[in-house]
Tab-separated table of C-alpha atoms in Angstrom:
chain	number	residue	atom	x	y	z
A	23	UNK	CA	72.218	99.668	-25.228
A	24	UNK	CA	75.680	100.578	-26.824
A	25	UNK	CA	74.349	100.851	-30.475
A	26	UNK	CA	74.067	103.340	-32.941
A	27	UNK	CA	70.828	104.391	-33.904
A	28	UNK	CA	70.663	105.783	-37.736
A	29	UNK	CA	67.213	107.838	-38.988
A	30	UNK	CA	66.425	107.664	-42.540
A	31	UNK	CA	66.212	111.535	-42.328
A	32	UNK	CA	62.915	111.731	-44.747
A	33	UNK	CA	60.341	111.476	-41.439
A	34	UNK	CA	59.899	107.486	-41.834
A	35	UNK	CA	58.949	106.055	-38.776
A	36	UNK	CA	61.339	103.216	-39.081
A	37	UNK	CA	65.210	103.168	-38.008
A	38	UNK	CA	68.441	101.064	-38.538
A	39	UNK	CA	70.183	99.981	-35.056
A	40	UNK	CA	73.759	99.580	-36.394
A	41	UNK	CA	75.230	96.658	-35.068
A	42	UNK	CA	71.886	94.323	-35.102
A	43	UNK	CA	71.749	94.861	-38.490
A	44	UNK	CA	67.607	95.525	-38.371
A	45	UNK	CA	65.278	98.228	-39.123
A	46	UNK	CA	62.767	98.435	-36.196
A	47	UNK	CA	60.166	101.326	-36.192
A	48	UNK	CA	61.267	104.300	-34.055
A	49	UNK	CA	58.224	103.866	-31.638
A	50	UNK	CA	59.165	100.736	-30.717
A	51	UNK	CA	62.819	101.509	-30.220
A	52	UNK	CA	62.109	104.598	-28.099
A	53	UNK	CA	59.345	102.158	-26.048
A	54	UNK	CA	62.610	99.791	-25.275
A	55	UNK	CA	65.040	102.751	-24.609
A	56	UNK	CA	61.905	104.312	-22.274
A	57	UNK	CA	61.704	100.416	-20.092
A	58	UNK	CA	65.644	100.523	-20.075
A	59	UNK	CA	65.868	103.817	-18.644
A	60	UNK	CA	62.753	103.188	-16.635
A	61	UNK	CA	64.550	99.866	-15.104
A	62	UNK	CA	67.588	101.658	-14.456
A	63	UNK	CA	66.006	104.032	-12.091
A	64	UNK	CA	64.068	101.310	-10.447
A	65	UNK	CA	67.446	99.577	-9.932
A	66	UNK	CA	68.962	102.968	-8.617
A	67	UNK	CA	65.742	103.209	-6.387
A	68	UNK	CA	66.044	99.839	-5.148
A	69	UNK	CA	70.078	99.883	-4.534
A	70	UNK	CA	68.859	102.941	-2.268
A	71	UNK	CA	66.856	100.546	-0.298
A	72	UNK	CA	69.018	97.582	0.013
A	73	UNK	CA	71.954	100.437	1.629
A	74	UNK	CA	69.793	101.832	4.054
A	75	UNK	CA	68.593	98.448	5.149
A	76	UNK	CA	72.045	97.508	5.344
A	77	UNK	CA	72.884	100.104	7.158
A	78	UNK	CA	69.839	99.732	9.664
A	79	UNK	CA	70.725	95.913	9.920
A	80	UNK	CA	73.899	97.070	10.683
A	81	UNK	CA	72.254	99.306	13.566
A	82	UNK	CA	70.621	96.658	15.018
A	83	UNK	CA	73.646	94.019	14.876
A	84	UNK	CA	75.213	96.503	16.948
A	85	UNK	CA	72.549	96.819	19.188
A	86	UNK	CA	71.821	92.716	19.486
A	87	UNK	CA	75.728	92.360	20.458
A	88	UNK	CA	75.435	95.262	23.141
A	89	UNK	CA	72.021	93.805	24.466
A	90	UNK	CA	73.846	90.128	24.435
A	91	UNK	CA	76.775	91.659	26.405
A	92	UNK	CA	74.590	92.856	29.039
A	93	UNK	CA	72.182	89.820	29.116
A	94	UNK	CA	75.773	87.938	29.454
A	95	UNK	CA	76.978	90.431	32.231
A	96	UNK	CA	73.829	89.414	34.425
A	97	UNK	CA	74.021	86.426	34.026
A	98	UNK	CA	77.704	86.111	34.779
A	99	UNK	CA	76.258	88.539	38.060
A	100	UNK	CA	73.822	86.192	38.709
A	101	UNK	CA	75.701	82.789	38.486
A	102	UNK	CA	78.070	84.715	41.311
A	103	UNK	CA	75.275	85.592	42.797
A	104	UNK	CA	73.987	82.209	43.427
A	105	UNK	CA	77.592	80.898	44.020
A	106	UNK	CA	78.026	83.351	46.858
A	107	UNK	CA	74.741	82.327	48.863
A	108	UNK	CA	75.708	78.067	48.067
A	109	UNK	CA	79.004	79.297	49.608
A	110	UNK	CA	77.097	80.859	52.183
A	111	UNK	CA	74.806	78.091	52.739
A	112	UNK	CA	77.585	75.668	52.689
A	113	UNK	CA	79.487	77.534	55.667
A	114	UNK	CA	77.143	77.907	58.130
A	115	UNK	CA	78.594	75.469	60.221
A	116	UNK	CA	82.029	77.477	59.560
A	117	UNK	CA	80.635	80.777	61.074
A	118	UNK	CA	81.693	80.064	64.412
A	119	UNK	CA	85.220	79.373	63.477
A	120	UNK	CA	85.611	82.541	60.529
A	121	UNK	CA	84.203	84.722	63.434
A	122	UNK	CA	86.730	83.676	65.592
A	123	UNK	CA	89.579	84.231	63.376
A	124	UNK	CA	87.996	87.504	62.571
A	125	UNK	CA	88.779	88.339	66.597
A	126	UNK	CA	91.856	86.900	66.481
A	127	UNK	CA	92.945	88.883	63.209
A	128	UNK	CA	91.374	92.191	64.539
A	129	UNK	CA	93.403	91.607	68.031
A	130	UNK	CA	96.572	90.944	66.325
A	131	UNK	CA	96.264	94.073	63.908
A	132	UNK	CA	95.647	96.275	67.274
A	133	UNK	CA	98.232	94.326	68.891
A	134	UNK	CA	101.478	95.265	66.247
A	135	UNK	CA	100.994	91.548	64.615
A	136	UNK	CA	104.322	91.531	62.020
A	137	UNK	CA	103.222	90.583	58.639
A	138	UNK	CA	105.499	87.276	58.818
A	139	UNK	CA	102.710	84.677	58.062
A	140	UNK	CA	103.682	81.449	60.641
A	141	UNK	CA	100.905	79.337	58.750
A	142	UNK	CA	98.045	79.793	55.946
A	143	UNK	CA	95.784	80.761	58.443
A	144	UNK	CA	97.279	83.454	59.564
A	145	UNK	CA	97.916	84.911	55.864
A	146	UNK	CA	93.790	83.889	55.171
A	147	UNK	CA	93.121	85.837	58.647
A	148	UNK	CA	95.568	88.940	56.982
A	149	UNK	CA	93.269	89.374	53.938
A	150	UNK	CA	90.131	88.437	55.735
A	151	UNK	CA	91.323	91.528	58.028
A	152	UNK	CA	92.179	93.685	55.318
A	153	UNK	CA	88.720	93.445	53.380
A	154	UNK	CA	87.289	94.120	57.044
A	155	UNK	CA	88.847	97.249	57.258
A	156	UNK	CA	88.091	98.408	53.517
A	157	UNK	CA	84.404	97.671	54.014
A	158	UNK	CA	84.264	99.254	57.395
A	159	UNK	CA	86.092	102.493	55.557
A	160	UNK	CA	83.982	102.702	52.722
A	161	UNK	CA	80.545	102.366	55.095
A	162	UNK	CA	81.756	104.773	57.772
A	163	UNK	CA	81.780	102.140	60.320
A	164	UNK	CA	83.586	103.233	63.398
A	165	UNK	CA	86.705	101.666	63.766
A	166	UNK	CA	86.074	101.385	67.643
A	167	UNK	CA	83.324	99.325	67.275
A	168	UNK	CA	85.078	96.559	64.893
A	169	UNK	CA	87.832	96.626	67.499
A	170	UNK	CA	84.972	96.337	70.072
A	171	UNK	CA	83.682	93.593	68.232
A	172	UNK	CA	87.121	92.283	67.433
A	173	UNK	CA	87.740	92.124	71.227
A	174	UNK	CA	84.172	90.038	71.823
A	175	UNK	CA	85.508	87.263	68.776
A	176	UNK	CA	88.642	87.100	70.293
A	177	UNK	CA	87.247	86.357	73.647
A	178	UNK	CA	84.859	83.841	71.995
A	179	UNK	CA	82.063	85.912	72.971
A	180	UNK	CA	78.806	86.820	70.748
């Protein structure tokens, strides 16, 4: 409380608080100084609290964002996803024609084809080739069956 407390010194039960300028009795004053010290430790109890819950809230921000980032991930998966089969759906009357530059691409690689691109087609056929040849390496497709394949687009065959 940041005042001096003075005792009469002959057992009196009352006190001066210097600085109010009053005489209180000593039971009261130590009733007041017991609630002050009482609240203090409530407030240290309750600062406790409010840190851990910060912390925790804290915790679970982190967790929210990484669960929000994932949600967002498949989602972002998912919109692809569905973009891929519209794509899909929207070239089905294109299969005949990607198949047969497919042939024609798989011929040409077999066949020394330089990498001078004449026309746009021939540089789509080049990468369409090239992701060919990575998925048939990473699946352990035998490359004499693409080229057997390749041969049967390039003829126009099924």
């Amino acid at each position: 409380m940041g005042h001096k407390v003075l005792f009469d010194g002959n057992g009196s039960g009352i006190i001066q608080v210097v600085g109010l300028g009053l005489f209180v009795p000593a039971e009261k004053h130590n009733e007041v100084m017991q609630k002050w010290e009482q609240a203090q430790a409530e407030r240290d109890a309750l600062a406790k609290e409010v840190d851990a819950a910060n912390d925790r809230n804290a915790e679970l921000i982190e967790e929210r964002d990484a669960l929000a980032a994932q949600v967002e991930a498949l989602r972002s998966a998912y919109q692809n996803l569905c973009g891929a089969i519209d794509d899909m759906d929207n070239c089905e009357e294109g299969t005949a024609e990607m198949e047969t530059a497919i042939g024609e691409m798989f011929h040409a690689m077999r066949n020394g084809y330089n990498k001078v691109h004449a026309t746009p087609l021939q540089c789509l056929r080049d990468v369409i080739a090239a992701a060919i040849m990575r998925f048939a390496a990473q699946n352990f497709i035998d490359y004499k069956i693409a080229s057997e394949y390749a041969d049967k687009m390039w003829q126009g065959g099924e």
